[in-house]
């Protein structure tokens, strides 16, 4: 089980990376992260939507409502230019952490 802190710290880079591949909606993001992590990361609506709203407020993503086949509306999110810049920065930060940990663990032959 992953710690809540690690899951929280990885949420924005994961969302930005997924949205860099194309627009999506909340439930699809939840399911894709669950699939990619072999069900080790399980986001909830209550965790995801505040992050999406904060990212929208930061100007990283934008949202649009789409009417789906049954007449209901679904909110789709897509990445903006500032979101691409944020993703680049977050990718660089995570790469540093990953490299340092990888090097330390290699030294310990874990």
PDB file of N, CA, C and O in Angstrom, residues 21-93:
ATOM      1  N   UNK A  21      -1.713  13.669 -22.995  1.00  0.00           N
ATOM      2  CA  UNK A  21      -2.034  12.672 -24.030  1.00  0.00           C
ATOM      3  C   UNK A  21      -3.380  12.947 -24.695  1.00  0.00           C
ATOM      4  O   UNK A  21      -3.686  12.346 -25.710  1.00  0.00           O
ATOM      5  N   UNK A  22      -4.189  13.803 -24.058  1.00  0.00           N
ATOM      6  CA  UNK A  22      -5.505  14.117 -24.602  1.00  0.00           C
ATOM      7  C   UNK A  22      -6.490  14.393 -23.487  1.00  0.00           C
ATOM      8  O   UNK A  22      -6.268  14.009 -22.342  1.00  0.00           O
ATOM      9  N   UNK A  23      -7.580  15.063 -23.826  1.00  0.00           N
ATOM     10  CA  UNK A  23      -8.542  15.436 -22.795  1.00  0.00           C
ATOM     11  C   UNK A  23      -9.207  14.203 -22.200  1.00  0.00           C
ATOM     12  O   UNK A  23      -9.269  13.140 -22.822  1.00  0.00           O
ATOM     13  N   UNK A  24      -9.693  14.367 -20.970  1.00  0.00           N
ATOM     14  CA  UNK A  24     -10.324  13.267 -20.264  1.00  0.00           C
ATOM     15  C   UNK A  24     -11.252  13.825 -19.203  1.00  0.00           C
ATOM     16  O   UNK A  24     -11.264  15.023 -18.926  1.00  0.00           O
ATOM     17  N   UNK A  25     -12.012  12.957 -18.595  1.00  0.00           N
ATOM     18  CA  UNK A  25     -12.904  13.347 -17.502  1.00  0.00           C
ATOM     19  C   UNK A  25     -12.490  12.602 -16.237  1.00  0.00           C
ATOM     20  O   UNK A  25     -11.699  11.649 -16.288  1.00  0.00           O
ATOM     21  N   UNK A  26     -12.999  13.062 -15.117  1.00  0.00           N
ATOM     22  CA  UNK A  26     -12.543  12.580 -13.820  1.00  0.00           C
ATOM     23  C   UNK A  26     -12.554  11.080 -13.642  1.00  0.00           C
ATOM     24  O   UNK A  26     -11.547  10.482 -13.248  1.00  0.00           O
ATOM     25  N   UNK A  27     -13.683  10.438 -13.906  1.00  0.00           N
ATOM     26  CA  UNK A  27     -13.775   8.990 -13.703  1.00  0.00           C
ATOM     27  C   UNK A  27     -12.767   8.248 -14.569  1.00  0.00           C
ATOM     28  O   UNK A  27     -12.145   7.276 -14.121  1.00  0.00           O
ATOM     29  N   UNK A  28     -12.583   8.696 -15.801  1.00  0.00           N
ATOM     30  CA  UNK A  28     -11.615   8.049 -16.691  1.00  0.00           C
ATOM     31  C   UNK A  28     -10.191   8.203 -16.151  1.00  0.00           C
ATOM     32  O   UNK A  28      -9.378   7.270 -16.250  1.00  0.00           O
ATOM     33  N   UNK A  29      -9.877   9.373 -15.569  1.00  0.00           N
ATOM     34  CA  UNK A  29      -8.557   9.571 -14.965  1.00  0.00           C
ATOM     35  C   UNK A  29      -8.355   8.603 -13.804  1.00  0.00           C
ATOM     36  O   UNK A  29      -7.290   7.987 -13.670  1.00  0.00           O
ATOM     37  N   UNK A  30      -9.377   8.469 -12.964  1.00  0.00           N
ATOM     38  CA  UNK A  30      -9.311   7.546 -11.825  1.00  0.00           C
ATOM     39  C   UNK A  30      -9.041   6.125 -12.310  1.00  0.00           C
ATOM     40  O   UNK A  30      -8.168   5.430 -11.776  1.00  0.00           O
ATOM     41  N   UNK A  31      -9.775   5.694 -13.317  1.00  0.00           N
ATOM     42  CA  UNK A  31      -9.632   4.335 -13.829  1.00  0.00           C
ATOM     43  C   UNK A  31      -8.278   4.111 -14.502  1.00  0.00           C
ATOM     44  O   UNK A  31      -7.671   3.046 -14.362  1.00  0.00           O
ATOM     45  N   UNK A  32      -7.785   5.106 -15.225  1.00  0.00           N
ATOM     46  CA  UNK A  32      -6.502   4.963 -15.909  1.00  0.00           C
ATOM     47  C   UNK A  32      -5.346   4.864 -14.914  1.00  0.00           C
ATOM     48  O   UNK A  32      -4.441   4.057 -15.090  1.00  0.00           O
ATOM     49  N   UNK A  33      -5.376   5.679 -13.865  1.00  0.00           N
ATOM     50  CA  UNK A  33      -4.321   5.608 -12.849  1.00  0.00           C
ATOM     51  C   UNK A  33      -4.384   4.267 -12.125  1.00  0.00           C
ATOM     52  O   UNK A  33      -3.347   3.648 -11.855  1.00  0.00           O
ATOM     53  N   UNK A  34      -5.570   3.811 -11.851  1.00  0.00           N
ATOM     54  CA  UNK A  34      -5.739   2.505 -11.212  1.00  0.00           C
ATOM     55  C   UNK A  34      -5.148   1.404 -12.102  1.00  0.00           C
ATOM     56  O   UNK A  34      -4.412   0.541 -11.637  1.00  0.00           O
ATOM     57  N   UNK A  35      -5.433   1.463 -13.402  1.00  0.00           N
ATOM     58  CA  UNK A  35      -4.923   0.473 -14.346  1.00  0.00           C
ATOM     59  C   UNK A  35      -3.397   0.547 -14.454  1.00  0.00           C
ATOM     60  O   UNK A  35      -2.704  -0.476 -14.372  1.00  0.00           O
ATOM     61  N   UNK A  36      -2.864   1.764 -14.646  1.00  0.00           N
ATOM     62  CA  UNK A  36      -1.424   1.941 -14.812  1.00  0.00           C
ATOM     63  C   UNK A  36      -0.630   1.511 -13.579  1.00  0.00           C
ATOM     64  O   UNK A  36       0.518   1.082 -13.697  1.00  0.00           O
ATOM     65  N   UNK A  37      -1.231   1.646 -12.408  1.00  0.00           N
ATOM     66  CA  UNK A  37      -0.541   1.301 -11.156  1.00  0.00           C
ATOM     67  C   UNK A  37      -0.845  -0.125 -10.705  1.00  0.00           C
ATOM     68  O   UNK A  37      -0.495  -0.498  -9.574  1.00  0.00           O
ATOM     69  N   UNK A  38      -1.468  -0.905 -11.561  1.00  0.00           N
ATOM     70  CA  UNK A  38      -1.884  -2.265 -11.191  1.00  0.00           C
ATOM     71  C   UNK A  38      -2.709  -2.246  -9.900  1.00  0.00           C
ATOM     72  O   UNK A  38      -2.517  -3.059  -9.012  1.00  0.00           O
ATOM     73  N   UNK A  39      -3.577  -1.254  -9.824  1.00  0.00           N
ATOM     74  CA  UNK A  39      -4.518  -1.058  -8.706  1.00  0.00           C
ATOM     75  C   UNK A  39      -3.845  -0.708  -7.389  1.00  0.00           C
ATOM     76  O   UNK A  39      -4.446  -0.830  -6.328  1.00  0.00           O
ATOM     77  N   UNK A  40      -2.613  -0.217  -7.445  1.00  0.00           N
ATOM     78  CA  UNK A  40      -1.928   0.212  -6.223  1.00  0.00           C
ATOM     79  C   UNK A  40      -2.269   1.650  -5.861  1.00  0.00           C
ATOM     80  O   UNK A  40      -2.130   2.063  -4.720  1.00  0.00           O
ATOM     81  N   UNK A  41      -2.702   2.447  -6.852  1.00  0.00           N
ATOM     82  CA  UNK A  41      -3.155   3.815  -6.602  1.00  0.00           C
ATOM     83  C   UNK A  41      -4.643   3.856  -6.907  1.00  0.00           C
ATOM     84  O   UNK A  41      -5.053   3.609  -8.040  1.00  0.00           O
ATOM     85  N   UNK A  42      -5.425   4.134  -5.882  1.00  0.00           N
ATOM     86  CA  UNK A  42      -6.875   4.209  -6.053  1.00  0.00           C
ATOM     87  C   UNK A  42      -7.354   5.572  -5.575  1.00  0.00           C
ATOM     88  O   UNK A  42      -7.481   5.816  -4.384  1.00  0.00           O
ATOM     89  N   UNK A  43      -7.576   6.463  -6.540  1.00  0.00           N
ATOM     90  CA  UNK A  43      -8.086   7.781  -6.227  1.00  0.00           C
ATOM     91  C   UNK A  43      -9.588   7.706  -5.983  1.00  0.00           C
ATOM     92  O   UNK A  43     -10.276   6.850  -6.531  1.00  0.00           O
ATOM     93  N   UNK A  44     -10.075   8.655  -5.189  1.00  0.00           N
ATOM     94  CA  UNK A  44     -11.514   8.795  -4.978  1.00  0.00           C
ATOM     95  C   UNK A  44     -11.960  10.122  -5.586  1.00  0.00           C
ATOM     96  O   UNK A  44     -11.146  11.013  -5.814  1.00  0.00           O
ATOM     97  N   UNK A  45     -13.259  10.241  -5.822  1.00  0.00           N
ATOM     98  CA  UNK A  45     -13.812  11.509  -6.313  1.00  0.00           C
ATOM     99  C   UNK A  45     -13.456  12.640  -5.356  1.00  0.00           C
ATOM    100  O   UNK A  45     -13.084  13.725  -5.782  1.00  0.00           O
ATOM    101  N   UNK A  46     -13.581  12.372  -4.063  1.00  0.00           N
ATOM    102  CA  UNK A  46     -13.332  13.391  -3.046  1.00  0.00           C
ATOM    103  C   UNK A  46     -11.900  13.868  -3.006  1.00  0.00           C
ATOM    104  O   UNK A  46     -11.617  14.974  -2.548  1.00  0.00           O
ATOM    105  N   UNK A  47     -10.984  13.056  -3.484  1.00  0.00           N
ATOM    106  CA  UNK A  47      -9.581  13.450  -3.546  1.00  0.00           C
ATOM    107  C   UNK A  47      -9.279  14.133  -4.879  1.00  0.00           C
ATOM    108  O   UNK A  47      -8.607  15.147  -4.925  1.00  0.00           O
ATOM    109  N   UNK A  48      -9.807  13.574  -5.975  1.00  0.00           N
ATOM    110  CA  UNK A  48      -9.438  14.038  -7.311  1.00  0.00           C
ATOM    111  C   UNK A  48     -10.005  15.409  -7.661  1.00  0.00           C
ATOM    112  O   UNK A  48      -9.278  16.274  -8.142  1.00  0.00           O
ATOM    113  N   UNK A  49     -11.292  15.617  -7.443  1.00  0.00           N
ATOM    114  CA  UNK A  49     -11.916  16.846  -7.938  1.00  0.00           C
ATOM    115  C   UNK A  49     -11.375  18.126  -7.303  1.00  0.00           C
ATOM    116  O   UNK A  49     -11.189  19.113  -8.016  1.00  0.00           O
ATOM    117  N   UNK A  50     -11.062  18.146  -6.019  1.00  0.00           N
ATOM    118  CA  UNK A  50     -10.412  19.366  -5.495  1.00  0.00           C
ATOM    119  C   UNK A  50      -9.069  19.655  -6.168  1.00  0.00           C
ATOM    120  O   UNK A  50      -8.718  20.809  -6.395  1.00  0.00           O
ATOM    121  N   UNK A  51      -8.325  18.602  -6.514  1.00  0.00           N
ATOM    122  CA  UNK A  51      -7.040  18.795  -7.201  1.00  0.00           C
ATOM    123  C   UNK A  51      -7.287  19.342  -8.607  1.00  0.00           C
ATOM    124  O   UNK A  51      -6.619  20.289  -9.037  1.00  0.00           O
ATOM    125  N   UNK A  52      -8.256  18.783  -9.312  1.00  0.00           N
ATOM    126  CA  UNK A  52      -8.587  19.289 -10.644  1.00  0.00           C
ATOM    127  C   UNK A  52      -9.011  20.753 -10.585  1.00  0.00           C
ATOM    128  O   UNK A  52      -8.582  21.567 -11.411  1.00  0.00           O
ATOM    129  N   UNK A  53      -9.827  21.103  -9.604  1.00  0.00           N
ATOM    130  CA  UNK A  53     -10.278  22.498  -9.470  1.00  0.00           C
ATOM    131  C   UNK A  53      -9.108  23.429  -9.158  1.00  0.00           C
ATOM    132  O   UNK A  53      -9.024  24.534  -9.705  1.00  0.00           O
ATOM    133  N   UNK A  54      -8.200  22.984  -8.297  1.00  0.00           N
ATOM    134  CA  UNK A  54      -7.022  23.798  -7.971  1.00  0.00           C
ATOM    135  C   UNK A  54      -6.149  23.977  -9.210  1.00  0.00           C
ATOM    136  O   UNK A  54      -5.651  25.077  -9.478  1.00  0.00           O
ATOM    137  N   UNK A  55      -5.969  22.920  -9.974  1.00  0.00           N
ATOM    138  CA  UNK A  55      -5.159  23.004 -11.182  1.00  0.00           C
ATOM    139  C   UNK A  55      -5.822  23.919 -12.215  1.00  0.00           C
ATOM    140  O   UNK A  55      -5.140  24.641 -12.931  1.00  0.00           O
ATOM    141  N   UNK A  56      -7.138  23.902 -12.246  1.00  0.00           N
ATOM    142  CA  UNK A  56      -7.877  24.804 -13.137  1.00  0.00           C
ATOM    143  C   UNK A  56      -7.689  26.251 -12.681  1.00  0.00           C
ATOM    144  O   UNK A  56      -7.430  27.140 -13.494  1.00  0.00           O
ATOM    145  N   UNK A  57      -7.774  26.480 -11.367  1.00  0.00           N
ATOM    146  CA  UNK A  57      -7.554  27.825 -10.807  1.00  0.00           C
ATOM    147  C   UNK A  57      -6.134  28.322 -11.083  1.00  0.00           C
ATOM    148  O   UNK A  57      -5.918  29.512 -11.283  1.00  0.00           O
ATOM    149  N   UNK A  58      -5.172  27.393 -11.099  1.00  0.00           N
ATOM    150  CA  UNK A  58      -3.770  27.749 -11.383  1.00  0.00           C
ATOM    151  C   UNK A  58      -3.531  28.039 -12.856  1.00  0.00           C
ATOM    152  O   UNK A  58      -2.446  28.489 -13.230  1.00  0.00           O
ATOM    153  N   UNK A  59      -4.521  27.753 -13.690  1.00  0.00           N
ATOM    154  CA  UNK A  59      -4.370  27.983 -15.123  1.00  0.00           C
ATOM    155  C   UNK A  59      -3.644  26.871 -15.853  1.00  0.00           C
ATOM    156  O   UNK A  59      -3.197  27.051 -16.988  1.00  0.00           O
ATOM    157  N   UNK A  60      -3.498  25.693 -15.221  1.00  0.00           N
ATOM    158  CA  UNK A  60      -2.791  24.575 -15.829  1.00  0.00           C
ATOM    159  C   UNK A  60      -3.678  23.749 -16.738  1.00  0.00           C
ATOM    160  O   UNK A  60      -3.194  23.142 -17.688  1.00  0.00           O
ATOM    161  N   UNK A  61      -4.960  23.689 -16.390  1.00  0.00           N
ATOM    162  CA  UNK A  61      -5.902  22.900 -17.180  1.00  0.00           C
ATOM    163  C   UNK A  61      -7.164  23.721 -17.409  1.00  0.00           C
ATOM    164  O   UNK A  61      -7.402  24.719 -16.719  1.00  0.00           O
ATOM    165  N   UNK A  62      -7.940  23.303 -18.390  1.00  0.00           N
ATOM    166  CA  UNK A  62      -9.236  23.939 -18.625  1.00  0.00           C
ATOM    167  C   UNK A  62     -10.288  22.838 -18.691  1.00  0.00           C
ATOM    168  O   UNK A  62      -9.969  21.667 -18.945  1.00  0.00           O
ATOM    169  N   UNK A  63     -11.523  23.233 -18.460  1.00  0.00           N
ATOM    170  CA  UNK A  63     -12.617  22.263 -18.449  1.00  0.00           C
ATOM    171  C   UNK A  63     -13.716  22.716 -19.396  1.00  0.00           C
ATOM    172  O   UNK A  63     -13.892  23.917 -19.638  1.00  0.00           O
ATOM    173  N   UNK A  64     -14.417  21.741 -19.917  1.00  0.00           N
ATOM    174  CA  UNK A  64     -15.586  22.041 -20.738  1.00  0.00           C
ATOM    175  C   UNK A  64     -16.626  20.953 -20.499  1.00  0.00           C
ATOM    176  O   UNK A  64     -16.286  19.793 -20.260  1.00  0.00           O
ATOM    177  N   UNK A  65     -17.882  21.354 -20.524  1.00  0.00           N
ATOM    178  CA  UNK A  65     -18.977  20.420 -20.343  1.00  0.00           C
ATOM    179  C   UNK A  65     -19.374  19.842 -21.691  1.00  0.00           C
ATOM    180  O   UNK A  65     -19.483  20.568 -22.675  1.00  0.00           O
ATOM    181  N   UNK A  66     -19.595  18.544 -21.718  1.00  0.00           N
ATOM    182  CA  UNK A  66     -20.014  17.844 -22.933  1.00  0.00           C
ATOM    183  C   UNK A  66     -21.246  17.022 -22.596  1.00  0.00           C
ATOM    184  O   UNK A  66     -21.270  16.310 -21.587  1.00  0.00           O
ATOM    185  N   UNK A  67     -22.266  17.144 -23.444  1.00  0.00           N
ATOM    186  CA  UNK A  67     -23.455  16.315 -23.256  1.00  0.00           C
ATOM    187  C   UNK A  67     -23.174  14.944 -23.847  1.00  0.00           C
ATOM    188  O   UNK A  67     -22.759  14.830 -25.001  1.00  0.00           O
ATOM    189  N   UNK A  68     -23.369  13.912 -23.036  1.00  0.00           N
ATOM    190  CA  UNK A  68     -23.117  12.553 -23.516  1.00  0.00           C
ATOM    191  C   UNK A  68     -24.429  11.917 -23.965  1.00  0.00           C
ATOM    192  O   UNK A  68     -25.494  12.507 -23.826  1.00  0.00           O
ATOM    193  N   UNK A  69     -24.341  10.713 -24.504  1.00  0.00           N
ATOM    194  CA  UNK A  69     -25.456  10.072 -25.190  1.00  0.00           C
ATOM    195  C   UNK A  69     -26.765  10.003 -24.402  1.00  0.00           C
ATOM    196  O   UNK A  69     -27.830  10.096 -24.985  1.00  0.00           O
ATOM    197  N   UNK A  70     -26.715   9.861 -23.112  1.00  0.00           N
ATOM    198  CA  UNK A  70     -27.950   9.743 -22.328  1.00  0.00           C
ATOM    199  C   UNK A  70     -28.514  11.096 -21.891  1.00  0.00           C
ATOM    200  O   UNK A  70     -29.431  11.143 -21.077  1.00  0.00           O
ATOM    201  N   UNK A  71     -27.960  12.179 -22.423  1.00  0.00           N
ATOM    202  CA  UNK A  71     -28.455  13.510 -22.093  1.00  0.00           C
ATOM    203  C   UNK A  71     -27.788  14.140 -20.882  1.00  0.00           C
ATOM    204  O   UNK A  71     -28.007  15.309 -20.587  1.00  0.00           O
ATOM    205  N   UNK A  72     -26.996  13.364 -20.176  1.00  0.00           N
ATOM    206  CA  UNK A  72     -26.267  13.903 -19.027  1.00  0.00           C
ATOM    207  C   UNK A  72     -25.050  14.669 -19.518  1.00  0.00           C
ATOM    208  O   UNK A  72     -24.615  14.520 -20.651  1.00  0.00           O
ATOM    209  N   UNK A  73     -24.490  15.476 -18.621  1.00  0.00           N
ATOM    210  CA  UNK A  73     -23.293  16.240 -18.972  1.00  0.00           C
ATOM    211  C   UNK A  73     -22.095  15.676 -18.231  1.00  0.00           C
ATOM    212  O   UNK A  73     -22.207  15.195 -17.099  1.00  0.00           O
ATOM    213  N   UNK A  74     -20.954  15.753 -18.894  1.00  0.00           N
ATOM    214  CA  UNK A  74     -19.699  15.271 -18.324  1.00  0.00           C
ATOM    215  C   UNK A  74     -18.664  16.377 -18.527  1.00  0.00           C
ATOM    216  O   UNK A  74     -18.590  16.975 -19.582  1.00  0.00           O
ATOM    217  N   UNK A  75     -17.859  16.615 -17.493  1.00  0.00           N
ATOM    218  CA  UNK A  75     -16.841  17.653 -17.556  1.00  0.00           C
ATOM    219  C   UNK A  75     -15.525  17.052 -18.032  1.00  0.00           C
ATOM    220  O   UNK A  75     -14.972  16.159 -17.391  1.00  0.00           O
ATOM    221  N   UNK A  76     -15.045  17.546 -19.177  1.00  0.00           N
ATOM    222  CA  UNK A  76     -13.776  17.104 -19.740  1.00  0.00           C
ATOM    223  C   UNK A  76     -12.696  18.129 -19.437  1.00  0.00           C
ATOM    224  O   UNK A  76     -12.922  19.330 -19.539  1.00  0.00           O
ATOM    225  N   UNK A  77     -11.512  17.621 -19.107  1.00  0.00           N
ATOM    226  CA  UNK A  77     -10.371  18.470 -18.781  1.00  0.00           C
ATOM    227  C   UNK A  77      -9.296  18.307 -19.843  1.00  0.00           C
ATOM    228  O   UNK A  77      -9.104  17.222 -20.390  1.00  0.00           O
ATOM    229  N   UNK A  78      -8.591  19.402 -20.120  1.00  0.00           N
ATOM    230  CA  UNK A  78      -7.452  19.353 -21.035  1.00  0.00           C
ATOM    231  C   UNK A  78      -6.350  20.262 -20.500  1.00  0.00           C
ATOM    232  O   UNK A  78      -6.601  21.186 -19.728  1.00  0.00           O
ATOM    233  N   UNK A  79      -5.131  19.961 -20.927  1.00  0.00           N
ATOM    234  CA  UNK A  79      -3.967  20.708 -20.439  1.00  0.00           C
ATOM    235  C   UNK A  79      -3.816  22.006 -21.233  1.00  0.00           C
ATOM    236  O   UNK A  79      -4.126  22.054 -22.427  1.00  0.00           O
ATOM    237  N   UNK A  80      -3.367  23.054 -20.548  1.00  0.00           N
ATOM    238  CA  UNK A  80      -3.081  24.346 -21.178  1.00  0.00           C
ATOM    239  C   UNK A  80      -1.568  24.530 -21.244  1.00  0.00           C
ATOM    240  O   UNK A  80      -0.809  23.718 -20.701  1.00  0.00           O
ATOM    241  N   UNK A  81      -1.127  25.589 -21.904  1.00  0.00           N
ATOM    242  CA  UNK A  81       0.318  25.873 -22.027  1.00  0.00           C
ATOM    243  C   UNK A  81       1.001  25.943 -20.663  1.00  0.00           C
ATOM    244  O   UNK A  81       2.088  25.390 -20.479  1.00  0.00           O
ATOM    245  N   UNK A  82       0.363  26.637 -19.701  1.00  0.00           N
ATOM    246  CA  UNK A  82       0.961  26.724 -18.361  1.00  0.00           C
ATOM    247  C   UNK A  82       1.021  25.353 -17.692  1.00  0.00           C
ATOM    248  O   UNK A  82       1.910  25.080 -16.891  1.00  0.00           O
ATOM    249  N   UNK A  83       0.077  24.493 -18.023  1.00  0.00           N
ATOM    250  CA  UNK A  83       0.099  23.125 -17.508  1.00  0.00           C
ATOM    251  C   UNK A  83       1.250  22.328 -18.085  1.00  0.00           C
ATOM    252  O   UNK A  83       1.869  21.511 -17.395  1.00  0.00           O
ATOM    253  N   UNK A  84       1.551  22.574 -19.364  1.00  0.00           N
ATOM    254  CA  UNK A  84       2.699  21.915 -19.982  1.00  0.00           C
ATOM    255  C   UNK A  84       4.002  22.360 -19.322  1.00  0.00           C
ATOM    256  O   UNK A  84       4.907  21.552 -19.097  1.00  0.00           O
ATOM    257  N   UNK A  85       4.072  23.647 -18.987  1.00  0.00           N
ATOM    258  CA  UNK A  85       5.256  24.159 -18.279  1.00  0.00           C
ATOM    259  C   UNK A  85       5.354  23.538 -16.885  1.00  0.00           C
ATOM    260  O   UNK A  85       6.439  23.150 -16.435  1.00  0.00           O
ATOM    261  N   UNK A  86       4.220  23.454 -16.182  1.00  0.00           N
ATOM    262  CA  UNK A  86       4.200  22.847 -14.851  1.00  0.00           C
ATOM    263  C   UNK A  86       4.606  21.375 -14.930  1.00  0.00           C
ATOM    264  O   UNK A  86       5.366  20.884 -14.083  1.00  0.00           O
ATOM    265  N   UNK A  87       4.128  20.680 -15.953  1.00  0.00           N
ATOM    266  CA  UNK A  87       4.485  19.268 -16.129  1.00  0.00           C
ATOM    267  C   UNK A  87       5.984  19.120 -16.357  1.00  0.00           C
ATOM    268  O   UNK A  87       6.620  18.239 -15.766  1.00  0.00           O
ATOM    269  N   UNK A  88       6.553  19.965 -17.172  1.00  0.00           N
ATOM    270  CA  UNK A  88       8.004  19.914 -17.423  1.00  0.00           C
ATOM    271  C   UNK A  88       8.774  20.078 -16.114  1.00  0.00           C
ATOM    272  O   UNK A  88       9.707  19.330 -15.826  1.00  0.00           O
ATOM    273  N   UNK A  89       8.363  21.052 -15.302  1.00  0.00           N
ATOM    274  CA  UNK A  89       9.020  21.294 -14.022  1.00  0.00           C
ATOM    275  C   UNK A  89       8.855  20.099 -13.076  1.00  0.00           C
ATOM    276  O   UNK A  89       9.817  19.662 -12.437  1.00  0.00           O
ATOM    277  N   UNK A  90       7.644  19.577 -13.008  1.00  0.00           N
ATOM    278  CA  UNK A  90       7.399  18.432 -12.122  1.00  0.00           C
ATOM    279  C   UNK A  90       8.153  17.197 -12.588  1.00  0.00           C
ATOM    280  O   UNK A  90       8.668  16.435 -11.773  1.00  0.00           O
ATOM    281  N   UNK A  91       8.240  17.008 -13.895  1.00  0.00           N
ATOM    282  CA  UNK A  91       8.991  15.877 -14.442  1.00  0.00           C
ATOM    283  C   UNK A  91      10.462  15.989 -14.050  1.00  0.00           C
ATOM    284  O   UNK A  91      11.082  14.996 -13.644  1.00  0.00           O
ATOM    285  N   UNK A  92      11.019  17.183 -14.149  1.00  0.00           N
ATOM    286  CA  UNK A  92      12.419  17.391 -13.761  1.00  0.00           C
ATOM    287  C   UNK A  92      12.625  17.100 -12.279  1.00  0.00           C
ATOM    288  O   UNK A  92      13.608  16.453 -11.893  1.00  0.00           O
ATOM    289  N   UNK A  93      11.702  17.553 -11.438  1.00  0.00           N
ATOM    290  CA  UNK A  93      11.808  17.316  -9.998  1.00  0.00           C
ATOM    291  C   UNK A  93      11.736  15.824  -9.667  1.00  0.00           C
ATOM    292  O   UNK A  93      12.538  15.306  -8.874  1.00  0.00           O
TER     293      UNK A  93
END
